[in-house]
PDB file of C-alpha atoms in Angstrom:
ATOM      1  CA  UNK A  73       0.000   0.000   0.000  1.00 95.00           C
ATOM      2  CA  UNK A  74       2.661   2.728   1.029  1.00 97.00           C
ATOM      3  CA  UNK A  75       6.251   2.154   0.424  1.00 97.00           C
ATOM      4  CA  UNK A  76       9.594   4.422   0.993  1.00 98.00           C
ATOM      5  CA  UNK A  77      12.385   3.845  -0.834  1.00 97.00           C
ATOM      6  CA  UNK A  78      15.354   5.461   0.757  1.00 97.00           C
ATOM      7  CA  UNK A  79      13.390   8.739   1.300  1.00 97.00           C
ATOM      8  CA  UNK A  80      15.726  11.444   2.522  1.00 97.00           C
ATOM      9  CA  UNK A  81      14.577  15.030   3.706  1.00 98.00           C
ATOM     10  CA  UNK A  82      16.762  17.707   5.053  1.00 97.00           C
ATOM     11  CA  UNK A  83      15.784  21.391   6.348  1.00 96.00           C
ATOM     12  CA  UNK A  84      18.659  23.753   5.954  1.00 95.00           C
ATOM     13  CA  UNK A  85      21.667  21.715   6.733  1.00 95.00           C
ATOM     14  CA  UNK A  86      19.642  19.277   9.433  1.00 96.00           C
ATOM     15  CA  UNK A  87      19.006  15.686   7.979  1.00 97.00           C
ATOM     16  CA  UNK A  88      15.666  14.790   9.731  1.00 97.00           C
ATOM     17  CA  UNK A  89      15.423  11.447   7.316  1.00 98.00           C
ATOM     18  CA  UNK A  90      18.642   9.523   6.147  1.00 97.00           C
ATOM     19  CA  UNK A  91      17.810   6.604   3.796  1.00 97.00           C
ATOM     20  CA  UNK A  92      14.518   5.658   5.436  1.00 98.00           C
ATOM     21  CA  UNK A  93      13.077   2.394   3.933  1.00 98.00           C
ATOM     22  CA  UNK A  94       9.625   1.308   4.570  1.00 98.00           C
ATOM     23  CA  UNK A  95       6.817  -1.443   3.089  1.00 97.00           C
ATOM     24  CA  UNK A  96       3.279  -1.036   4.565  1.00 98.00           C
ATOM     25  CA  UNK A  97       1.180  -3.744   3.515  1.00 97.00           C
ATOM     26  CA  UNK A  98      -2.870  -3.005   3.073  1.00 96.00           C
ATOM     27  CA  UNK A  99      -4.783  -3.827   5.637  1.00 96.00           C
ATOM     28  CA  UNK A 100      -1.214  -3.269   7.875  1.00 97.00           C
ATOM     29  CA  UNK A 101      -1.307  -1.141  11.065  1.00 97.00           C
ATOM     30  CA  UNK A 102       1.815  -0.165  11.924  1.00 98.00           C
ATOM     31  CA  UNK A 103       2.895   2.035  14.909  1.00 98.00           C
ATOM     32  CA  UNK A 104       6.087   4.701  14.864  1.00 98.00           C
ATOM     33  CA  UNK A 105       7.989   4.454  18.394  1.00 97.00           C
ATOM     34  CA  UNK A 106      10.865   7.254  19.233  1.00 97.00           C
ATOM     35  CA  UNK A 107      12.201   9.907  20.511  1.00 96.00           C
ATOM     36  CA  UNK A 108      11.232  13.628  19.777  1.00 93.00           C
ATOM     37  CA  UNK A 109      13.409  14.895  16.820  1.00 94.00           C
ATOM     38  CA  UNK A 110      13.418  10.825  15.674  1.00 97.00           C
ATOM     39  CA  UNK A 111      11.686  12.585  12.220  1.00 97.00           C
ATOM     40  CA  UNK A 112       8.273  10.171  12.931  1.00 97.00           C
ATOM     41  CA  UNK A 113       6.438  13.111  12.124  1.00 96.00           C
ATOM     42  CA  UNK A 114       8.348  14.423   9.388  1.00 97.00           C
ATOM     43  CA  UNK A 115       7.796  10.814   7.631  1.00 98.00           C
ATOM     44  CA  UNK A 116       4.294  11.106   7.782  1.00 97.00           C
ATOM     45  CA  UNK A 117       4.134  14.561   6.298  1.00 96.00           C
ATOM     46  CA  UNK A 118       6.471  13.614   3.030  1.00 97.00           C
ATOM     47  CA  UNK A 119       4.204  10.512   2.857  1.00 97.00           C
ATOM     48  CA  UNK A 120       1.111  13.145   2.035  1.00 95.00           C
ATOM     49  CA  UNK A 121       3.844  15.176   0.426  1.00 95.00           C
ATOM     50  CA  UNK A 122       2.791  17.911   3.740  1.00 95.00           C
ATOM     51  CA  UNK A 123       7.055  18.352   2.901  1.00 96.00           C
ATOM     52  CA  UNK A 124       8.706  17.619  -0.046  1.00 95.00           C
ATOM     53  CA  UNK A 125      11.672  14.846   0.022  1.00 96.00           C
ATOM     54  CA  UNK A 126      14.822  15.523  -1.227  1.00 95.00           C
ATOM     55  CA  UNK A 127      15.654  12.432  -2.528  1.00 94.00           C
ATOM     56  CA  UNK A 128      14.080   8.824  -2.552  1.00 96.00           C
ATOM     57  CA  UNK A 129      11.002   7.506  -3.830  1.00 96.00           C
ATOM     58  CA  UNK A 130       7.333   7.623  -1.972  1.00 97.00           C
ATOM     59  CA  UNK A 131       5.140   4.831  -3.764  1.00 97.00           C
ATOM     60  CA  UNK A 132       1.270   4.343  -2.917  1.00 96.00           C
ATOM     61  CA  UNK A 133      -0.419   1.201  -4.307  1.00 94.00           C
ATOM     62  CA  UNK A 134       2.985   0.393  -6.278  1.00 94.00           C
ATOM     63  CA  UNK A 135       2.987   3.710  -8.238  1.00 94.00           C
ATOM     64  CA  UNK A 136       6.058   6.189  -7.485  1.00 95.00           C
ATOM     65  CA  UNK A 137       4.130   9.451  -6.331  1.00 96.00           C
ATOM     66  CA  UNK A 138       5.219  13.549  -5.890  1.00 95.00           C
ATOM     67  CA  UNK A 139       8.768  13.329  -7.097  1.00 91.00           C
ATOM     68  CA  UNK A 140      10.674  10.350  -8.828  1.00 91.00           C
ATOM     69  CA  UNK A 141      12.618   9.188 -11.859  1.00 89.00           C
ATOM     70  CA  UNK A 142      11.424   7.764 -14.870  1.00 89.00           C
ATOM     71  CA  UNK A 143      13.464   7.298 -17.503  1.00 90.00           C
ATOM     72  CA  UNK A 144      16.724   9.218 -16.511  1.00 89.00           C
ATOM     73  CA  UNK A 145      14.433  12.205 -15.535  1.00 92.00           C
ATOM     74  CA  UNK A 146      13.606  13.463 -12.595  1.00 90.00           C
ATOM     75  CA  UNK A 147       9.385  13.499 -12.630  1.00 91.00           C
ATOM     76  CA  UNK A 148       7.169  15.781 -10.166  1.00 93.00           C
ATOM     77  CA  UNK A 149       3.598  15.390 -10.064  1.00 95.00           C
ATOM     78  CA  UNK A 150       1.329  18.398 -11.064  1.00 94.00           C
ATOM     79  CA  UNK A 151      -0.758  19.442  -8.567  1.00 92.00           C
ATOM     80  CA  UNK A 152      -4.623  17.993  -9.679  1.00 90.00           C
ATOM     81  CA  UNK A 153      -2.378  13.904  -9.049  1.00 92.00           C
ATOM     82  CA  UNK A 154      -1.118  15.329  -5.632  1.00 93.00           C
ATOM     83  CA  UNK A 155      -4.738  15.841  -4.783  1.00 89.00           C
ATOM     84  CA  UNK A 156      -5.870  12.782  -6.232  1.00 89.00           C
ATOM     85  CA  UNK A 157      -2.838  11.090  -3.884  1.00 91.00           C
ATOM     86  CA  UNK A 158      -4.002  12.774  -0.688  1.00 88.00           C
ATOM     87  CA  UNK A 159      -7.106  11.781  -1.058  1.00 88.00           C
ATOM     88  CA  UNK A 160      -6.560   8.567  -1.010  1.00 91.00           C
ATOM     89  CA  UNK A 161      -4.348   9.117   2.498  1.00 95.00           C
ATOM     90  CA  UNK A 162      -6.167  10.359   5.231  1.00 94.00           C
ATOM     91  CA  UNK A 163      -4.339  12.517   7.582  1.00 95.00           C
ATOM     92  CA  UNK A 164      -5.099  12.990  11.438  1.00 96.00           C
ATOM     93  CA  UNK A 165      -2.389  15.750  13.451  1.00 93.00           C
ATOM     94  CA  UNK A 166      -2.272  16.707  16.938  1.00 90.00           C
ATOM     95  CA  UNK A 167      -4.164  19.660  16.067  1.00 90.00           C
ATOM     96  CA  UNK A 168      -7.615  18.915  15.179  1.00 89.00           C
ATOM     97  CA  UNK A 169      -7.377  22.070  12.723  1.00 89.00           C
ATOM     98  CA  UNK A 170     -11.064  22.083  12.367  1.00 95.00           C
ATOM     99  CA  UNK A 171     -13.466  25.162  10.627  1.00 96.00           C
ATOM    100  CA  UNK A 172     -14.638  26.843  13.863  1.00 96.00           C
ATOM    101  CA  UNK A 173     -17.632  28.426  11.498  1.00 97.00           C
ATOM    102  CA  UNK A 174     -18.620  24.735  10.727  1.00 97.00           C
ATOM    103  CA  UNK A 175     -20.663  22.438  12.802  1.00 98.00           C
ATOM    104  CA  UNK A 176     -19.208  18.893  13.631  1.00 98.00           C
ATOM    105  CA  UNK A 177     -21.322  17.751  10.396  1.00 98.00           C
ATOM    106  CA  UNK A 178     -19.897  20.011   7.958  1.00 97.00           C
ATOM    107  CA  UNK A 179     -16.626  20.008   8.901  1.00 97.00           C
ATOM    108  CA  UNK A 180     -16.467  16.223   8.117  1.00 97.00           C
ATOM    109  CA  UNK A 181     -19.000  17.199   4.604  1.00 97.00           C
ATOM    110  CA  UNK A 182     -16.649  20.338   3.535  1.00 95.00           C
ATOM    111  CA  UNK A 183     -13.724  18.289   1.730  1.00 91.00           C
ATOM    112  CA  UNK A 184     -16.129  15.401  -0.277  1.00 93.00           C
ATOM    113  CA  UNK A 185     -18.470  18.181  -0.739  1.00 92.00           C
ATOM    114  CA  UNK A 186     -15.755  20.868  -2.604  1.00 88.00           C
ATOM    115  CA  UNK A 187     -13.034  18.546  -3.725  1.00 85.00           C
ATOM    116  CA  UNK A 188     -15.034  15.163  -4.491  1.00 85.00           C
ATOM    117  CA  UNK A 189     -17.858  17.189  -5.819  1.00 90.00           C
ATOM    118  CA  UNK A 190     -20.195  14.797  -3.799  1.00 92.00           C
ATOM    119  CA  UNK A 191     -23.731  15.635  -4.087  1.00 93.00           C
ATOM    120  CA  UNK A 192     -25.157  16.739  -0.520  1.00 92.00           C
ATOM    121  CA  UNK A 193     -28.087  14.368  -0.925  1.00 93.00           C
ATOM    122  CA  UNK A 194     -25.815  11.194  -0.805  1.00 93.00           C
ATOM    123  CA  UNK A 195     -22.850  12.925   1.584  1.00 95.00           C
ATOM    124  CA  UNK A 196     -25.262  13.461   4.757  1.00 96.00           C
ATOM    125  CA  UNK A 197     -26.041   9.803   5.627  1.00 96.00           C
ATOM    126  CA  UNK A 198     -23.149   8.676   5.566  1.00 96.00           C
ATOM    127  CA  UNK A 199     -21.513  11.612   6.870  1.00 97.00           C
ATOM    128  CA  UNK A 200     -24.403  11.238  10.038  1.00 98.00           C
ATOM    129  CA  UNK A 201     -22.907   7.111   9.874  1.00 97.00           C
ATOM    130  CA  UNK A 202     -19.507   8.698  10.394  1.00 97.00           C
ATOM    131  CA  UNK A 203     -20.501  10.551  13.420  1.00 97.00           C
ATOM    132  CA  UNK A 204     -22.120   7.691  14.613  1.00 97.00           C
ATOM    133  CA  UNK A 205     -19.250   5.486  14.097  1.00 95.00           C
ATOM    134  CA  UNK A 206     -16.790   7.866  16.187  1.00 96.00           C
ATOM    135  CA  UNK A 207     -19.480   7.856  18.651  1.00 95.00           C
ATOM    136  CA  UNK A 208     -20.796  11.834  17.995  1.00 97.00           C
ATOM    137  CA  UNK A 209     -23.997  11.486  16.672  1.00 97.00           C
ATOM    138  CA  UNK A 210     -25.746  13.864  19.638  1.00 97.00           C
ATOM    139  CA  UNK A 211     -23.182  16.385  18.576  1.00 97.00           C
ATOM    140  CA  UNK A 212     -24.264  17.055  14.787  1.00 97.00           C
ATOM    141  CA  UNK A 213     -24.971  20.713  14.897  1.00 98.00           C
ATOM    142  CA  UNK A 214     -22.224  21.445  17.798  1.00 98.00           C
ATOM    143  CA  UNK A 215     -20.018  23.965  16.987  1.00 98.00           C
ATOM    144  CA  UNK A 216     -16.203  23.375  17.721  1.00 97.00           C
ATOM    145  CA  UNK A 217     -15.612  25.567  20.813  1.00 97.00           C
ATOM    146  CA  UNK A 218     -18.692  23.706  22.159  1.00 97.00           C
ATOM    147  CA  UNK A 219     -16.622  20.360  21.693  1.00 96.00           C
ATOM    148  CA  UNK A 220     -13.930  18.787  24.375  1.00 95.00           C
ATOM    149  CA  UNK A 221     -10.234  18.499  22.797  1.00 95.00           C
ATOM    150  CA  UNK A 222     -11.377  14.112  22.387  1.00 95.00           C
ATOM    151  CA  UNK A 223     -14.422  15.382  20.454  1.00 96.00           C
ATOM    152  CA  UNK A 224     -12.867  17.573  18.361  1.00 96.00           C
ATOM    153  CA  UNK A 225     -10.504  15.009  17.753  1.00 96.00           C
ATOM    154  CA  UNK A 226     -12.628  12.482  16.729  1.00 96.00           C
ATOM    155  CA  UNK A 227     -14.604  15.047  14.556  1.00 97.00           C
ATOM    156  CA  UNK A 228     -11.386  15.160  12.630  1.00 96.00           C
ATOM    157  CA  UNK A 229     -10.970  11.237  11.964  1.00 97.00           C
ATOM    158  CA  UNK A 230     -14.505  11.374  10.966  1.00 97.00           C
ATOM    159  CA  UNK A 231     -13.454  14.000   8.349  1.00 96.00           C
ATOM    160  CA  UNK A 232     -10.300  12.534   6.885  1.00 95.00           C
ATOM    161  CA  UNK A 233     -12.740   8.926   6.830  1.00 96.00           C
ATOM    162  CA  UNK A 234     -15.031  10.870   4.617  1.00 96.00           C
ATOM    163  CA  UNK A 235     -12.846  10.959   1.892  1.00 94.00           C
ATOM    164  CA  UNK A 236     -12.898   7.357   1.587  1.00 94.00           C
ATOM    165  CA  UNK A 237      -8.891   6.637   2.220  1.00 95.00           C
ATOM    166  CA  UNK A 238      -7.454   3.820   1.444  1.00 95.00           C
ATOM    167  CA  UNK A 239      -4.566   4.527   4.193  1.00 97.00           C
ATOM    168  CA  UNK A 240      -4.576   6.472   6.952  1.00 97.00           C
ATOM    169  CA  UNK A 241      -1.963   8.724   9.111  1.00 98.00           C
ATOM    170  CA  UNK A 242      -2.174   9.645  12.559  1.00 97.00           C
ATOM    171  CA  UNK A 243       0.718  12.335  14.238  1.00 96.00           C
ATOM    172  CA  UNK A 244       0.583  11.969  17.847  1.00 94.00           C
ATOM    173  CA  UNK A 245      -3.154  12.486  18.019  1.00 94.00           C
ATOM    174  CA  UNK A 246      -3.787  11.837  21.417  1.00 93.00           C
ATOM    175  CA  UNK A 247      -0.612  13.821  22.900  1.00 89.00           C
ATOM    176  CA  UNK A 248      -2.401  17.297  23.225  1.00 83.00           C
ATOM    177  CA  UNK A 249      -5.692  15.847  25.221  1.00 89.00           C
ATOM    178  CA  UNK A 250      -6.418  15.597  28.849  1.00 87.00           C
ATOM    179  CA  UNK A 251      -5.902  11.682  30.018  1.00 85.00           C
ATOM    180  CA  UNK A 252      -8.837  11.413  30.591  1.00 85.00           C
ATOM    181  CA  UNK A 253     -10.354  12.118  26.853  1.00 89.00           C
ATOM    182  CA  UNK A 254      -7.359   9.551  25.746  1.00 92.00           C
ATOM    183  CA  UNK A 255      -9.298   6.411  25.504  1.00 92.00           C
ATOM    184  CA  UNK A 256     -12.388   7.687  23.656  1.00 93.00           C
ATOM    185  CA  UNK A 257     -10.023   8.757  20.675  1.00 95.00           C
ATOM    186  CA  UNK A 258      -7.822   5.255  20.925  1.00 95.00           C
ATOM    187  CA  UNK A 259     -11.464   3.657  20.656  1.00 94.00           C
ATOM    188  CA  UNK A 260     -11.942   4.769  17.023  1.00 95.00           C
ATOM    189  CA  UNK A 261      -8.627   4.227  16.090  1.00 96.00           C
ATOM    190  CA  UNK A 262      -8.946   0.138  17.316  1.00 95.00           C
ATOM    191  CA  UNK A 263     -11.971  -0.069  15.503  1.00 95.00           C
ATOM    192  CA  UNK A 264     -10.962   1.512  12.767  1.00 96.00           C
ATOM    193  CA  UNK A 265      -7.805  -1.176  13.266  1.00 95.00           C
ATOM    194  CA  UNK A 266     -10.551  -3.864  13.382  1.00 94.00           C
ATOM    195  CA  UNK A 267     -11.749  -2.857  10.382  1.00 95.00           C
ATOM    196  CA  UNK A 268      -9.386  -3.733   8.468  1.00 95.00           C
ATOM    197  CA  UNK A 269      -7.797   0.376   7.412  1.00 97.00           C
ATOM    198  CA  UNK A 270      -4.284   0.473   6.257  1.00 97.00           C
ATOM    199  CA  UNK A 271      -2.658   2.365   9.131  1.00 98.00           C
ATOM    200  CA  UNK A 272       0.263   4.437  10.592  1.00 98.00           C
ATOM    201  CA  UNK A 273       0.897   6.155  13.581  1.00 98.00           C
ATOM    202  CA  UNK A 274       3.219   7.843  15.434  1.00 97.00           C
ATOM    203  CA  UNK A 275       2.360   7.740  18.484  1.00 95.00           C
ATOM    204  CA  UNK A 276       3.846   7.517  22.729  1.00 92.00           C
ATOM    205  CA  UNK A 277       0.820   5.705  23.513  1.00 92.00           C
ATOM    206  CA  UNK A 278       2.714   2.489  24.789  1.00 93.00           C
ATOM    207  CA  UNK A 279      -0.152   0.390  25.534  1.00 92.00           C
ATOM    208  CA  UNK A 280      -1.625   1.383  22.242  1.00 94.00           C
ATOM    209  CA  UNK A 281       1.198  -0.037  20.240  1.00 95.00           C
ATOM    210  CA  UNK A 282       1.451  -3.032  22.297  1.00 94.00           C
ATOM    211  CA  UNK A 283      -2.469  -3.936  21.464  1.00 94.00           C
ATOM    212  CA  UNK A 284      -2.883  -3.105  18.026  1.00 95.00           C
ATOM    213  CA  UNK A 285      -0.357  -2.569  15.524  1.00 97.00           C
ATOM    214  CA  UNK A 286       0.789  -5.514  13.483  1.00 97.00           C
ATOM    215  CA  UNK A 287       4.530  -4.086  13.855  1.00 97.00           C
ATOM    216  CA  UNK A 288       6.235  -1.611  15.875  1.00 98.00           C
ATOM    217  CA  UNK A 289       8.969   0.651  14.080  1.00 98.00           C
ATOM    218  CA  UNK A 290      11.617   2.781  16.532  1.00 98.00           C
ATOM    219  CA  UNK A 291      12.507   5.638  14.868  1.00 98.00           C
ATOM    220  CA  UNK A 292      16.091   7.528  16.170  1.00 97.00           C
ATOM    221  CA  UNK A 293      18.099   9.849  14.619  1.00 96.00           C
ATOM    222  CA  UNK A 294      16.407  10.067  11.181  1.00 97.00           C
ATOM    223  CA  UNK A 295      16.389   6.385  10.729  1.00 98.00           C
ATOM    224  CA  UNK A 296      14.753   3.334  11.527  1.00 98.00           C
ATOM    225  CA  UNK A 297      16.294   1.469  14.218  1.00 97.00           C
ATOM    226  CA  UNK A 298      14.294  -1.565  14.559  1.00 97.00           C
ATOM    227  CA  UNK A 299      11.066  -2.947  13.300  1.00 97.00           C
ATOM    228  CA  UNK A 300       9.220  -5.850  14.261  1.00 97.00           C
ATOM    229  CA  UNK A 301       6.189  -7.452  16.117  1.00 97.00           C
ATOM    230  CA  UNK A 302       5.080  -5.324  18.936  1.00 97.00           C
ATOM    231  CA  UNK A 303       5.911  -8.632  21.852  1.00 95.00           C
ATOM    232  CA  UNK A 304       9.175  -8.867  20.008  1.00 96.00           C
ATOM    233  CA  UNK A 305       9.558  -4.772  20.785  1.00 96.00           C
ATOM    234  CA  UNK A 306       8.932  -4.053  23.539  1.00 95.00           C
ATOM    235  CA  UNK A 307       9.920  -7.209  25.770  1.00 93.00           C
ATOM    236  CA  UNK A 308      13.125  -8.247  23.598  1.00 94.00           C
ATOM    237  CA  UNK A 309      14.345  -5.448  21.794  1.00 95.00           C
ATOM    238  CA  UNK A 310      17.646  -6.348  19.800  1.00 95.00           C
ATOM    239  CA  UNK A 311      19.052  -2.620  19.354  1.00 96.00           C
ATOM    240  CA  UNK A 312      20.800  -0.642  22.633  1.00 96.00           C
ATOM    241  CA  UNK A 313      18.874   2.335  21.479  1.00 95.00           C
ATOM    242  CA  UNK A 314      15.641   0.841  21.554  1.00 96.00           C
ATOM    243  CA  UNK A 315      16.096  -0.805  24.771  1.00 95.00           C
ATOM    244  CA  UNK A 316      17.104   2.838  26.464  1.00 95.00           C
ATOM    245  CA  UNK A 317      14.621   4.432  24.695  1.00 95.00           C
ATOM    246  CA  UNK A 318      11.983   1.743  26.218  1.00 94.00           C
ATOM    247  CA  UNK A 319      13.396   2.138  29.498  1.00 92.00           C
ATOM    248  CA  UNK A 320      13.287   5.837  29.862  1.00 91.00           C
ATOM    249  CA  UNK A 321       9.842   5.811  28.963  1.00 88.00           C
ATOM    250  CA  UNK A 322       9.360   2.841  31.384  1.00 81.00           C
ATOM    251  CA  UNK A 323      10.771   5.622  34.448  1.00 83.00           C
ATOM    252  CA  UNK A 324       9.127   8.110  33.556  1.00 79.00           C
ATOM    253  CA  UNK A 325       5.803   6.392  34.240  1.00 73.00           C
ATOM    254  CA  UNK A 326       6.977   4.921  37.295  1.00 74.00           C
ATOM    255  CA  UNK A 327       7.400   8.901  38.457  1.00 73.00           C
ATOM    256  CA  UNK A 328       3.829   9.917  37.007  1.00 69.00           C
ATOM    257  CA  UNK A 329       2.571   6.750  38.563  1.00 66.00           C
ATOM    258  CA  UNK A 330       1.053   5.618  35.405  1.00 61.00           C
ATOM    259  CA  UNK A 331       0.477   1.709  34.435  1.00 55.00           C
ATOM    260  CA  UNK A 332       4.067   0.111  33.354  1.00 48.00           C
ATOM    261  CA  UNK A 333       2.732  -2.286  32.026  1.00 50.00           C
ATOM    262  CA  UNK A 334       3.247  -1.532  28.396  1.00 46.00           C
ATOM    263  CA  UNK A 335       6.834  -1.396  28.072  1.00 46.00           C
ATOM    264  CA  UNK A 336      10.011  -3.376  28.660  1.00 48.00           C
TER     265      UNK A 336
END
């Protein structure tokens, strides 16, 4: 479904990704473990071209996307594909980023109703069905500012799933909510898991990893570390780096008194 093919990106003279390889298989969820500055994030925005690489090759569904060679020349996509492209890959940030002059409902209508050109008759059920499935449907007409941070949150899956994606990315969704609005959030993402939805995410949710993805990557430095199923991870971790990565996070929720469960 999504493959990187020694994708590179620098800013200035700062090499956030160095060589980064990476198959994800449909149907795949796979979760991005690391350190802040690892460049997790920064792979998920060249993915939906969000930042342009400057070398390597992005391919969705086998088909080199954004920037490539073909033929001895170097090939960039014209914008109209790129749309086409991030359409097909959702994208869910830490921000929620949504309309404030839009209820919950059209915020998740706006993009299949102005880039999809879906007709309004046949994007309202299923955009109500989209509520329903993030568990919002008594918070149709709500306005934004009358929604918690995990409601607003979920309003925003519901709008990337109303494109119809055929992947989805999620940045560190959870990592700007209260605890406590945490686990409605994760709830949608399992299901959507369950589902069957092509996934990565970056995220420090520990137990999150643990439960759901199909593989764990650790992310350090711009590269990738390690990859490999989450048990295999996070309880016998082959690379030094992962291990002190896994164990620093394993302190510091011994000192917030969290569950340590998660973790090695």
């Amino acid at each position: 479904m999504i493959r990187l093919e020694k994708v590179c990106k620098s800013f200035g003279h700062l090499a956030v990704l160095r060589d980064v390889d990476l198959e994800v298989q449909k149907g795949e969820v796979v979760c991005v473990i690391g350190p802040s500055g690892a460049g997790k994030s920064t792979m998920l925005r060249c993915i939906n071209h969000l930042e342009a690489i400057n070398s390597g090759t992005i391919y969705i569904e086998g088909q080199p996307v954004y920037r490539y060679m073909r033929d001895g020349r170097l090939v960039t996509d014209k914008e109209k594909r790129i749309e086409q492209i991030r359409a097909q890959v959702g994208m869910v940030f830490q921000s929620f980023n949504l309309f404030p002059h839009f209820t919950a409902l059209e915020n998740i209508m706006a993009s299949p109703l102005h880039v999809l050109r879906e007709p309004l008759e046949e994007l309202k059920p299923r955009a109500l069905a989209l509520m329903a499935k993030v568990g919002l449907s008594d918070k149709v007409a709500a306005y934004p500012h009358e929604l918690s941070g995990g409601q607003q949150q979920r309003v925003a899956i519901a709008r990337a799933l109303a494109m119809r994606p055929k992947a989805m990315l999620f940045d560190e969704v959870t990592s700007a909510l209260d605890p406590e609005l945490v686990g409605d959030v994760l709830r949608v993402m399992r299901q959507l898991a369950s589902d069957g939805m092509t996934m990565i995410v970056v995220t420090h949710e520990m137990g999150f990893a643990r439960e759901v993805a199909d593989r764990v990557i650790f992310m350090a430095d711009g590269v990738i570390v390690e990859e490999g199923p989450p048990a295999e991870i996070f309880t016998q971790p082959k690379n030094e780096r992962t291990l002190q990565f896994l164990r620093s996070v394993l302190q510091r929720r011994q000192e917030s008194g969290e569950d340590t469960e998660p973790t090695a």
